[in-house]
Coordinates of N, CA and C in Angstrom, one line a residue:
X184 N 70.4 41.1 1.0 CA 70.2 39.7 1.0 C 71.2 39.1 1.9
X185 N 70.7 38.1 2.8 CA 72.0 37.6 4.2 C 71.7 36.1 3.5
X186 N 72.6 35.4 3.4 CA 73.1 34.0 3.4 C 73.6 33.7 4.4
X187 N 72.7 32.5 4.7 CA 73.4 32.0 6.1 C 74.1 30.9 5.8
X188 N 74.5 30.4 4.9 CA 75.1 29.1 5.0 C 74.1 27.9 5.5
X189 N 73.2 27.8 5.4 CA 71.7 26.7 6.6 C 72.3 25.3 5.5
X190 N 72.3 25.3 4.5 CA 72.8 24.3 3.3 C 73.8 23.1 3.5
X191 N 74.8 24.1 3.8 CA 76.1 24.0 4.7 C 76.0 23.3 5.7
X192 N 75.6 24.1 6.4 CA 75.8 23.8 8.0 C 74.5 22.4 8.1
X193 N 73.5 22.2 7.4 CA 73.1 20.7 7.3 C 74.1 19.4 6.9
X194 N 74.4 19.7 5.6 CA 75.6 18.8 5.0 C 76.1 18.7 6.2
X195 N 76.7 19.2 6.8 CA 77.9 18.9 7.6 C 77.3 18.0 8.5
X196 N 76.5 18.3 9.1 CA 75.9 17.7 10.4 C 75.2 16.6 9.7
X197 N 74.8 16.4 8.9 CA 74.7 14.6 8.4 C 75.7 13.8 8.3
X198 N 77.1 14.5 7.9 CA 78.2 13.9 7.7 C 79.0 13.8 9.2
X199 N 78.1 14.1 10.0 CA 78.5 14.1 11.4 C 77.8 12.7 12.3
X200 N 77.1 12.7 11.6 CA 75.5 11.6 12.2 C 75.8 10.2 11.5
X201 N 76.5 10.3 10.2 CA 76.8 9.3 9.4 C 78.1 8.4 9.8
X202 N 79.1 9.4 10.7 CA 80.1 9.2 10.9 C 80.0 8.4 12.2
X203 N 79.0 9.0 12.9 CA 78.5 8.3 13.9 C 77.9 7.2 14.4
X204 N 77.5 6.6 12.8 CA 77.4 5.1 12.9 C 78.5 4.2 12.8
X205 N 79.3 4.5 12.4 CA 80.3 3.7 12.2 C 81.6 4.1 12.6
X206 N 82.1 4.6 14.1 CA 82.9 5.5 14.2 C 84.1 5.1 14.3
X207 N 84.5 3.5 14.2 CA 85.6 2.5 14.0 C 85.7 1.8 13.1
X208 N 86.7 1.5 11.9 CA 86.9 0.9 11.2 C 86.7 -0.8 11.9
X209 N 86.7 -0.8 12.8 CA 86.7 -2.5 13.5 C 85.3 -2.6 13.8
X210 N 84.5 -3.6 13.4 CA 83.1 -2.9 14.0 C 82.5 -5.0 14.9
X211 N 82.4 -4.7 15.5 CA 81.8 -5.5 16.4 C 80.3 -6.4 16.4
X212 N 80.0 -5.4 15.2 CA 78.3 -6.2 14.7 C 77.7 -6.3 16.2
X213 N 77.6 -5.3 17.4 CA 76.6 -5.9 18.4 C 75.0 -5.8 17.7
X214 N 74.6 -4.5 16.7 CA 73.4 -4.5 16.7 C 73.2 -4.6 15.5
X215 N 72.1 -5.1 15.1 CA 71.9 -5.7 13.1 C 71.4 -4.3 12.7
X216 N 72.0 -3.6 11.5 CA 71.1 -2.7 10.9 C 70.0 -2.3 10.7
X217 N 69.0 -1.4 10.7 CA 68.4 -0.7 11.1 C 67.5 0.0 10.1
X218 N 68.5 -0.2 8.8 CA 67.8 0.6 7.8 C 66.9 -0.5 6.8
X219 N 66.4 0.7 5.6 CA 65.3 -0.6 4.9 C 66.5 -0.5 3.3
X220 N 66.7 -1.8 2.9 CA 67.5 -1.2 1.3 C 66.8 -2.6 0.5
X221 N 67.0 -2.2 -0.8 CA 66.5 -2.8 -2.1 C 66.8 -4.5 -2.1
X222 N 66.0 -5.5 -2.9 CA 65.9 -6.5 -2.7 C 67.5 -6.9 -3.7
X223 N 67.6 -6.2 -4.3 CA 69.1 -5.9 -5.7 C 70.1 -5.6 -4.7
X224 N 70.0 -4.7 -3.8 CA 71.0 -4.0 -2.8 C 71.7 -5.4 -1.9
X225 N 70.4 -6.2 -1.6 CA 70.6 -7.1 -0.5 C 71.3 -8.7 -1.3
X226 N 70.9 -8.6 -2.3 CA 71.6 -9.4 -3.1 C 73.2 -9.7 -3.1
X227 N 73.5 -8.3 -3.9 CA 74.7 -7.7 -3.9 C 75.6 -8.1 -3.2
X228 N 75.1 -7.5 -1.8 CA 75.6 -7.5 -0.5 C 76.3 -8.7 0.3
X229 N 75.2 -9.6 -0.4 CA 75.4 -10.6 -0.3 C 76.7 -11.3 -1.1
X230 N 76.3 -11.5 -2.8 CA 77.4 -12.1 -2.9 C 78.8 -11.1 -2.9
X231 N 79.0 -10.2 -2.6 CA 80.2 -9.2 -2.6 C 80.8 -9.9 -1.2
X232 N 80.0 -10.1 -0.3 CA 80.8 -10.7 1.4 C 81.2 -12.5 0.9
X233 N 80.5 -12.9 0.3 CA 80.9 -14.6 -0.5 C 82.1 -14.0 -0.8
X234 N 82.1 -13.4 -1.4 CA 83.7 -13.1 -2.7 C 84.9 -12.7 -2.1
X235 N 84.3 -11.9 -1.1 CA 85.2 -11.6 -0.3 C 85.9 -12.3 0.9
X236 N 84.9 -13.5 1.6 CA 85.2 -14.4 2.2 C 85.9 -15.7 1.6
X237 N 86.1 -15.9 0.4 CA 86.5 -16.9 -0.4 C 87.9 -16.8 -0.9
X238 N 87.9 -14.9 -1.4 CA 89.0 -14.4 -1.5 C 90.0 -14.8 -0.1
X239 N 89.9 -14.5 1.0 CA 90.8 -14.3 2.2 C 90.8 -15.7 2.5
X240 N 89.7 -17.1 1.9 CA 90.3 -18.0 2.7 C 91.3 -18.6 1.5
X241 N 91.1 -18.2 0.0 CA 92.5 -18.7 -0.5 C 93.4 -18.0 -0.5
X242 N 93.5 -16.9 0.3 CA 94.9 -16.5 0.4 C 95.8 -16.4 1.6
X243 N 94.6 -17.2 2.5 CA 95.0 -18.0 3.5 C 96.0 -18.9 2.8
X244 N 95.0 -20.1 2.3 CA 95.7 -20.9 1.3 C 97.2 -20.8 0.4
X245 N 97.2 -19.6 -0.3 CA 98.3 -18.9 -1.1 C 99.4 -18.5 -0.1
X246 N 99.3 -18.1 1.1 CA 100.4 -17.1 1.2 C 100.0 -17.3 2.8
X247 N 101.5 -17.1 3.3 CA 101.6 -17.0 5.1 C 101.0 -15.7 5.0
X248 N 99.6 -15.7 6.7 CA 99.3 -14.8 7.3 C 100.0 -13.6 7.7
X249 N 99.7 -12.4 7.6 CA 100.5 -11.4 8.2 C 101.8 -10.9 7.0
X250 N 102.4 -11.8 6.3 CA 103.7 -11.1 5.3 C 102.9 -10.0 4.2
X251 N 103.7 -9.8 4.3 CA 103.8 -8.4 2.8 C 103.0 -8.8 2.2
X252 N 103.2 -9.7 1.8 CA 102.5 -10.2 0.2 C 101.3 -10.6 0.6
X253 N 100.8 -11.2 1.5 CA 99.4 -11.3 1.8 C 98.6 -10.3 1.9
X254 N 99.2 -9.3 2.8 CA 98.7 -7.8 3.1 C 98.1 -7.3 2.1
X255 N 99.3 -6.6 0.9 CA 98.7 -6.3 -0.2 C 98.1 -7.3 -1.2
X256 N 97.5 -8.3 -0.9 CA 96.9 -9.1 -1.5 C 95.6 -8.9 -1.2
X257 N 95.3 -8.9 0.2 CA 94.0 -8.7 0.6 C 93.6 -7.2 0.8
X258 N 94.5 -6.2 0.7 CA 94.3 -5.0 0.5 C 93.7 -4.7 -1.1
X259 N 94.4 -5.4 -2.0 CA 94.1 -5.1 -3.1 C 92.5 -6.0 -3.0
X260 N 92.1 -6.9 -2.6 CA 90.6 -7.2 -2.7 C 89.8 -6.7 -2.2
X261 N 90.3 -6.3 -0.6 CA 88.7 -5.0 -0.1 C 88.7 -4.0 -1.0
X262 N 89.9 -3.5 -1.1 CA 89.2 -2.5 -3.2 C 88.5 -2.7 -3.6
X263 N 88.8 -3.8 -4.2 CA 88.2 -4.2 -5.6 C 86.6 -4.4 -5.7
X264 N 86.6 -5.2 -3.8 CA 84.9 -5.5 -3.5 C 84.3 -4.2 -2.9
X265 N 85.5 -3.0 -2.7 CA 84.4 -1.9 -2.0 C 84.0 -2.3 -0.8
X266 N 84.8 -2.7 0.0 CA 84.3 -2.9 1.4 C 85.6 -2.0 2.2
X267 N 85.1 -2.0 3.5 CA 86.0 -0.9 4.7 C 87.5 -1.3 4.4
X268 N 88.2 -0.1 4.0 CA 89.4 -0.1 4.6 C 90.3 0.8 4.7
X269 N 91.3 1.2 5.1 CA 91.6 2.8 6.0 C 92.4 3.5 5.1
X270 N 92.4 3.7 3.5 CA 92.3 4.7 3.1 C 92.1 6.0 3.1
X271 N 90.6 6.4 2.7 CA 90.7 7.4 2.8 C 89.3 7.9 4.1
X272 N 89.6 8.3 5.5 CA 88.5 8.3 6.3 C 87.5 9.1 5.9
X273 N 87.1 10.0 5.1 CA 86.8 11.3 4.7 C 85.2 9.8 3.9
X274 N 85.9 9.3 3.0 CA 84.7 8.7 2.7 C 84.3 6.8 3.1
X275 N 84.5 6.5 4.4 CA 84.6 5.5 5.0 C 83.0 5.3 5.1
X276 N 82.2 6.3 5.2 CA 80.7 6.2 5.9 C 80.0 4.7 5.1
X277 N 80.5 4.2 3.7 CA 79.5 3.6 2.4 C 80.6 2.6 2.6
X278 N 81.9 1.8 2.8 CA 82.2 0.7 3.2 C 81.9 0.3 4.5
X279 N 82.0 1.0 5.5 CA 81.4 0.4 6.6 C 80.4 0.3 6.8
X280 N 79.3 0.6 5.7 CA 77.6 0.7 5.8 C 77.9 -1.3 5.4
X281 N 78.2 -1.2 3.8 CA 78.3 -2.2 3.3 C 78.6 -3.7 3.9
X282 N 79.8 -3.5 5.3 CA 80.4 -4.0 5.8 C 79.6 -4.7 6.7
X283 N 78.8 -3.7 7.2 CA 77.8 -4.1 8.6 C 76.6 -4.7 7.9
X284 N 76.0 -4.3 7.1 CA 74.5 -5.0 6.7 C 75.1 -6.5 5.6
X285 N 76.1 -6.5 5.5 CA 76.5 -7.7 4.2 C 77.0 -8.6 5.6
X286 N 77.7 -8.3 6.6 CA 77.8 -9.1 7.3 C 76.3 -10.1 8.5
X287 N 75.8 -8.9 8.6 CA 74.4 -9.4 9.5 C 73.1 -10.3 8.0
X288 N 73.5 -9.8 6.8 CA 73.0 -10.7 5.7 C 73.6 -12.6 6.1
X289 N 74.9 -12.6 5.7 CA 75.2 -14.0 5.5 C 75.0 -14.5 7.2
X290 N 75.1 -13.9 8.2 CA 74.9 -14.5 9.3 C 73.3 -14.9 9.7
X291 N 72.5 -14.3 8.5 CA 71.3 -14.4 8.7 C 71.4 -15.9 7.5
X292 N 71.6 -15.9 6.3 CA 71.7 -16.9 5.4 C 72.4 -18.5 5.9
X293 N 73.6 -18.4 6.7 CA 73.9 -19.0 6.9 C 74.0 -19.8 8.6
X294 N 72.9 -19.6 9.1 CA 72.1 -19.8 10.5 C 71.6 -20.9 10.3
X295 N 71.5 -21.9 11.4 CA 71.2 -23.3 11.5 C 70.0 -23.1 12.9

């Protein structure tokens, strides 16, 4: 009986193709998502980027840009909302997903 590993060696090469969408935590939004997700998903998406854009502008408000205490302030809320931040790279592929379709959402919602 030969085992090739085929299992394996797929896994990996998805996790190669996944990484390859998003291969910068900085992401530039040139092109809008591509994929199809749930009307619940798109929701979500939605208010999670509100919350999180409301969050950063009162702590604009709270606290000078750039000090300590801002940092970990808005560090402690991309947490909390589950969006990109450079923890751990190994599993970055599902906040930068989030990141890119929740952003091209409100730029779609909020269009004149």
């Amino acid at each position: 009986m030969e085992f090739t590993g085929k299992l394996r060696r797929m896994q990996w090469l998805a996790g190669d193709q996944r990484s390859a969408s998003y291969p910068h935590c900085l992401q530039f939004y040139l092109q809008p998502p591509s994929e199809n997700i749930s009307l619940i998903e798109f929701e979500n998406l939605a208010i999670d980027r509100v919350k999180l854009l409301k969050s950063v502008e009162n702590l604009g408000v709270s606290y000078v840009k750039g000090t300590d205490q801002y940092q970990s302030k808005l560090e402690n809320e991309l947490r909390k909302l589950k969006f990109s931040y450079r923890e751990n790279l190994e599993d970055e592929y599902e906040p930068r997903r989030r990141d890119h379709i929740s952003h091209f959402i409100l730029r779609l919602a909020y269009c004149q």
